[in-house]
Short mmCIF file of C-alpha atoms in Angstrom, two decimals:
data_model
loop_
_atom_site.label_atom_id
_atom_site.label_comp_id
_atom_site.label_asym_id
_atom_site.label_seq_id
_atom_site.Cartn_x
_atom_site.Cartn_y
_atom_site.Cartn_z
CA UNK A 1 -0.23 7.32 14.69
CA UNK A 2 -3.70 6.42 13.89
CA UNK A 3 -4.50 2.28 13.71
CA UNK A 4 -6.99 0.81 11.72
CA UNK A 5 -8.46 -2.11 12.73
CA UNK A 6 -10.62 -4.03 9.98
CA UNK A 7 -13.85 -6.62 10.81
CA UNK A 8 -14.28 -9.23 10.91
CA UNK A 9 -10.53 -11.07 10.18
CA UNK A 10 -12.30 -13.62 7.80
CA UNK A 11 -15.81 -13.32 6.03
CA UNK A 12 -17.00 -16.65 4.96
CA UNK A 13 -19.56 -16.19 1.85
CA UNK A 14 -21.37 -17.64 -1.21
CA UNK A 15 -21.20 -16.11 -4.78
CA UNK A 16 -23.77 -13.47 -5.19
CA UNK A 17 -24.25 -12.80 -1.80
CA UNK A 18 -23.42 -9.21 -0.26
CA UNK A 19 -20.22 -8.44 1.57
CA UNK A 20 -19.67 -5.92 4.13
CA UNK A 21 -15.75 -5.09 5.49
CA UNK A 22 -15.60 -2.53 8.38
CA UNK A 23 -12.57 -0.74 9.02
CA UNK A 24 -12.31 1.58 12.33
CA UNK A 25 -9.95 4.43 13.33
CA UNK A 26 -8.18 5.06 16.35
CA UNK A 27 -8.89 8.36 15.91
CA UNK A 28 -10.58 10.71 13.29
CA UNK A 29 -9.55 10.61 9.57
CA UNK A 30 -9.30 13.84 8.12
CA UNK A 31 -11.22 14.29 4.84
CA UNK A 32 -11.97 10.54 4.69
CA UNK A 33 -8.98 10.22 3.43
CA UNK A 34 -8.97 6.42 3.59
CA UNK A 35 -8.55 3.92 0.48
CA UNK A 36 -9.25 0.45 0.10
CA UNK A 37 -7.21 -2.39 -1.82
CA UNK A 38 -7.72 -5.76 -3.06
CA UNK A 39 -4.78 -8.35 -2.88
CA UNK A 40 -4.61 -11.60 -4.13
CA UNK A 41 -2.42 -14.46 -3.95
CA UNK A 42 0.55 -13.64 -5.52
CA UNK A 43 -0.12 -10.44 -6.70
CA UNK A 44 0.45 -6.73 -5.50
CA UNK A 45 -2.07 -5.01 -3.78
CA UNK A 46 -5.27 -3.18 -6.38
CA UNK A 47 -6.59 0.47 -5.67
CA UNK A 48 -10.46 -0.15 -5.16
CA UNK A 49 -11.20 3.08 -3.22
CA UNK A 50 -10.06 6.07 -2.46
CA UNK A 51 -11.27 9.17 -0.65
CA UNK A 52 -13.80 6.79 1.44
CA UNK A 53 -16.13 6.25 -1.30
CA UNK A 54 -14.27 7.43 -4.92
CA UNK A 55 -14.33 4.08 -7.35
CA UNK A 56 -10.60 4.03 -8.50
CA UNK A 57 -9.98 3.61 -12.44
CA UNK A 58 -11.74 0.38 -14.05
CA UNK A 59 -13.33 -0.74 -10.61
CA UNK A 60 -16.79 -2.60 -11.53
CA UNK A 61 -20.05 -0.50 -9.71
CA UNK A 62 -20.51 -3.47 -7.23
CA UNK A 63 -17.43 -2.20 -4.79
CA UNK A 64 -18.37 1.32 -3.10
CA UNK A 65 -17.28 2.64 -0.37
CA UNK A 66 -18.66 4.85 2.80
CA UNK A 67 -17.89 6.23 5.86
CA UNK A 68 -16.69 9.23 8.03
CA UNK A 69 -14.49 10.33 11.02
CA UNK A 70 -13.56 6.77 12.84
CA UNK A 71 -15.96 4.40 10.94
CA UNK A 72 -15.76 3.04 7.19
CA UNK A 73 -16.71 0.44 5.25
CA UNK A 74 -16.72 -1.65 1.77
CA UNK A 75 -19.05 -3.36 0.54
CA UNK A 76 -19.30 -5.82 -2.28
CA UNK A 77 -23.07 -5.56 -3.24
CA UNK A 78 -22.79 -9.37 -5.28
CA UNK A 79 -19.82 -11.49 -5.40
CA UNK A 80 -18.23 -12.48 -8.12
CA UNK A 81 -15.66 -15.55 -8.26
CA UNK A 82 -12.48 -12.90 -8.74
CA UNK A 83 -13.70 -11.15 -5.97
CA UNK A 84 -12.64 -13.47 -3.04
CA UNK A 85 -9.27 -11.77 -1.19
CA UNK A 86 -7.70 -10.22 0.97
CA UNK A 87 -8.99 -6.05 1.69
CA UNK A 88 -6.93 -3.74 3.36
CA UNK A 89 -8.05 -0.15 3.98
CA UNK A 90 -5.59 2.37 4.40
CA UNK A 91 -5.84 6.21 5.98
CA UNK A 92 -3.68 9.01 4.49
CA UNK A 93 -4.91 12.06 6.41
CA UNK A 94 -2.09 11.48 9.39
CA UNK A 95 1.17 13.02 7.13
CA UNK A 96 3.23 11.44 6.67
CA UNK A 97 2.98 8.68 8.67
CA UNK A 98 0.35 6.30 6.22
CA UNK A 99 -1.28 3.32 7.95
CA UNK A 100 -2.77 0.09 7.00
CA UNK A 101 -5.19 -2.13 8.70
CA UNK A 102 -4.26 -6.01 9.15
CA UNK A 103 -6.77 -6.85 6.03
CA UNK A 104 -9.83 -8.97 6.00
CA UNK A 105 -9.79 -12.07 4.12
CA UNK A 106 -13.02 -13.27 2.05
CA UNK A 107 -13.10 -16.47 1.34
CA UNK A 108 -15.68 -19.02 -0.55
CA UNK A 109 -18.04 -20.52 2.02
CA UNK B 1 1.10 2.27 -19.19
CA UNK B 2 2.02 2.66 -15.92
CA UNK B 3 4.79 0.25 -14.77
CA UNK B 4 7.08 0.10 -11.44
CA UNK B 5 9.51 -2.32 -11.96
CA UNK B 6 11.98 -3.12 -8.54
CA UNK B 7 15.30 -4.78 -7.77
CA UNK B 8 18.41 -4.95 -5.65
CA UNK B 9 16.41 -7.46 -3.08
CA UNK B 10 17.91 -10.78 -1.93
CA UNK B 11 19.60 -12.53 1.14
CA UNK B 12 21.50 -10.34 3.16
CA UNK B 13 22.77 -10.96 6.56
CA UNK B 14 21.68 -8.89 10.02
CA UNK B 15 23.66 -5.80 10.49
CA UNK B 16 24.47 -5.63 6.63
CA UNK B 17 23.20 -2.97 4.15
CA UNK B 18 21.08 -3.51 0.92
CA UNK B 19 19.95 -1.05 -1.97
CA UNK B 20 16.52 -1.12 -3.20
CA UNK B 21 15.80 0.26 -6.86
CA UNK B 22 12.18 0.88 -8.54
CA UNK B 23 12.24 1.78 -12.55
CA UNK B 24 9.18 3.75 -13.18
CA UNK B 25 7.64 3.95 -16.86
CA UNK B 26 4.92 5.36 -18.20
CA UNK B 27 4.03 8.48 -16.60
CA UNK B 28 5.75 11.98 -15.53
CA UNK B 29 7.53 10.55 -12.83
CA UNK B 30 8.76 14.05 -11.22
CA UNK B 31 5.36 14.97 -10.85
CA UNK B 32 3.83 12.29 -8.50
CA UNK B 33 4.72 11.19 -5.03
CA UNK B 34 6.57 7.68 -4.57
CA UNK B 35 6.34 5.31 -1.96
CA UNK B 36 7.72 2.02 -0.45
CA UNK B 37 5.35 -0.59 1.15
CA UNK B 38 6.54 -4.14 2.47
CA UNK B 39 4.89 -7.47 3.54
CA UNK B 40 6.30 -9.50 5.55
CA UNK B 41 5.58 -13.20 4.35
CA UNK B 42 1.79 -14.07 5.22
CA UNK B 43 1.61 -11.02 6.84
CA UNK B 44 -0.52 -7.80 5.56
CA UNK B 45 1.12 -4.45 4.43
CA UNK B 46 2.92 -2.24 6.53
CA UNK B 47 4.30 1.57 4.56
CA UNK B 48 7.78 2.04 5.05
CA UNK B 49 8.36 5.51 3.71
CA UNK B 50 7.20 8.02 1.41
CA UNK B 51 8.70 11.07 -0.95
CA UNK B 52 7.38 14.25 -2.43
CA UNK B 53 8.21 14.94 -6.37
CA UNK B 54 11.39 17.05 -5.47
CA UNK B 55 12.58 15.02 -2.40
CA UNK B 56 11.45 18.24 -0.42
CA UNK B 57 9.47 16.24 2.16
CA UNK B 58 10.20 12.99 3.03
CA UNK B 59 8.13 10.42 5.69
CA UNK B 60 9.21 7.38 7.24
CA UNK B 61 7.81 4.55 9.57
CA UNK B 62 8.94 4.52 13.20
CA UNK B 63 10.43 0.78 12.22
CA UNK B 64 12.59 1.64 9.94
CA UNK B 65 13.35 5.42 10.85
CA UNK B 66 17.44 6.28 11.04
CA UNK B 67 18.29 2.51 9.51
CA UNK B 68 16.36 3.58 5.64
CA UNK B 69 16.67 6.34 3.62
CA UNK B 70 14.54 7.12 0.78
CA UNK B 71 15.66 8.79 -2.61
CA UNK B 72 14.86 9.51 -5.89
CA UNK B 73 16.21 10.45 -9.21
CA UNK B 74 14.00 12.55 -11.22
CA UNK B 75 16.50 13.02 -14.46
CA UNK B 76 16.31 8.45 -14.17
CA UNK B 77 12.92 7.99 -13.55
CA UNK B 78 13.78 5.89 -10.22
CA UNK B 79 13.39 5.61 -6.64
CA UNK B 80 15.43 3.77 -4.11
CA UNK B 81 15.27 2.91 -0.59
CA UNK B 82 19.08 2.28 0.65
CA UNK B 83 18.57 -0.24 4.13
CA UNK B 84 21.23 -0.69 6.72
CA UNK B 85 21.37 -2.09 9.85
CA UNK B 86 19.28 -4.97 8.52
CA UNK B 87 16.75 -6.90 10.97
CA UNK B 88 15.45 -10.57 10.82
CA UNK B 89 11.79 -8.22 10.89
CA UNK B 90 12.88 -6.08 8.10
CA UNK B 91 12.23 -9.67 5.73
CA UNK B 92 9.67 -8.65 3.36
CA UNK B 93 8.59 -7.99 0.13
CA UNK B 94 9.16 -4.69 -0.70
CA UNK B 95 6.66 -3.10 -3.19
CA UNK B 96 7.30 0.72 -5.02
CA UNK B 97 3.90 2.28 -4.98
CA UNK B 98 2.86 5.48 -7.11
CA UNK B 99 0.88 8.31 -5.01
CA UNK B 100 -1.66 10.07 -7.62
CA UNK B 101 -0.34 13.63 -6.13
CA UNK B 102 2.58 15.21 -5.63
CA UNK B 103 3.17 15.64 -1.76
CA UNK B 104 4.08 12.79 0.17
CA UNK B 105 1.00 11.58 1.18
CA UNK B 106 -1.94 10.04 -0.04
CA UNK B 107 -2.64 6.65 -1.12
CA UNK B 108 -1.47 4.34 -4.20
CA UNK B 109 -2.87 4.15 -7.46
CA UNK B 110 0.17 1.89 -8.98
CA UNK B 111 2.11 -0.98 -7.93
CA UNK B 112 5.41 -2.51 -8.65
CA UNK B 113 5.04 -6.67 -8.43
CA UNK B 114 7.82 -6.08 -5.24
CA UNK B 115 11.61 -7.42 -4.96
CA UNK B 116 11.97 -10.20 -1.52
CA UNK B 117 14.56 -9.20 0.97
CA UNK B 118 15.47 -11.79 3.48
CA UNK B 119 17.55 -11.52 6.49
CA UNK B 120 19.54 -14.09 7.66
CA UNK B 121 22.45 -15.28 8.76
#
């Protein structure tokens, strides 16, 4: 079973500043196949990413993602108010066994 | 529109059995991949099993592996997720997800708003 573990547990940040969420493999993800979500209180998890570094439906130009083999990352190039959350990244290349990492929360510094 | 709409969760006590359903709406349904997901409370999200369009391959999480079995019904648009041998760790909300392909992996571009299941006695 592959684990993700995501970096750091809780970013603390201003509006319009830059985030940057790290999420790292236990072993290699084939194909990048690794997605990220958005989750806020209350409310089921949002595709953001997909595929490492595919913008899901609707998903403003400021989320992208990157990354390869053990190492990925999202990054929020300017905050916006709606943006502060929880992320979770998520691999799909181990079938079937589908993992999550334990999130990253962003919160308003 | 895509909607996943759940039920069957509540309070059940250890040892007992409960039966998860997920409506699905607005899409081909027996062409995409379904999936639970559950979240323990404050906790983050944790897949619990997945299923291919015509139930031909079938994945579960070493938690809940020989105490869930997945299912679907193509011809009624639903999915289920039948749970015995309830554990006080099984307490979650339980979430139907949509894969965007039809094997039974991959990731989820839908969400259902999730049904609570509490163990207890």
């Amino acid at each position: 079973e592959i684990v993700l573990t995501q970096s750091p547990g809780t970013l603390s940040l201003s509006p319009g500043e830059r985030a940057t969420l790290s999420c790292r493999a236990s072993q290699s993800v084939s194909s990048s196949y690794l997605a990220w979500y958005q989750q806020k209180p209350g409310q089921a998890p949002r595709l953001l990413i997909y595929g490492a570094s595919s913008r899901a439906t609707g998903i403003p130009d400021r989320f992208s993602g990157s990354g390869s083999g053990t190492d990925f990352t999202l990054t929020i190039s300017r905050l916006e108010p709606e943006d502060f959350a929880v992320y979770y990244c998520q691999q799909y290349g181990s079938s079937p066994k589908l993992t999550f990492g334990g999130g990253t929360k962003v919160e308003i510094k | 529109e895509v909607q996943l709409v759940e039920s069957g969760g509540g309070l059940v006590q250890p040892g007992r059995s409960l039966r998860l359903s997920c409506a699905a709406s607005g899409f081909t349904f027996d062409d995409y991949a379904m999936h639970w997901v559950r979240q323990a409370p404050g906790k983050g999200l944790e897949w619990v099993s997945g299923i291919s369009w015509n139930s031909g391959s079938i994945g579960y999480a070493d938690s809940v592996k020989g105490r869930f079995t997945i299912s679907r019904d193509n011809a009624k648009n639903s999915l289920y997720l039948q749970m015995n041998s309830l554990r006080a760790e099984d307490t979650a909300l339980y979430y139907c997800a949509k894969n965007p392909y039809y094997g039974a992996t991959g990731y989820f571009d839908y969400w259902g708003q999730g049904t609570l299941v509490t163990v207890s006695s």
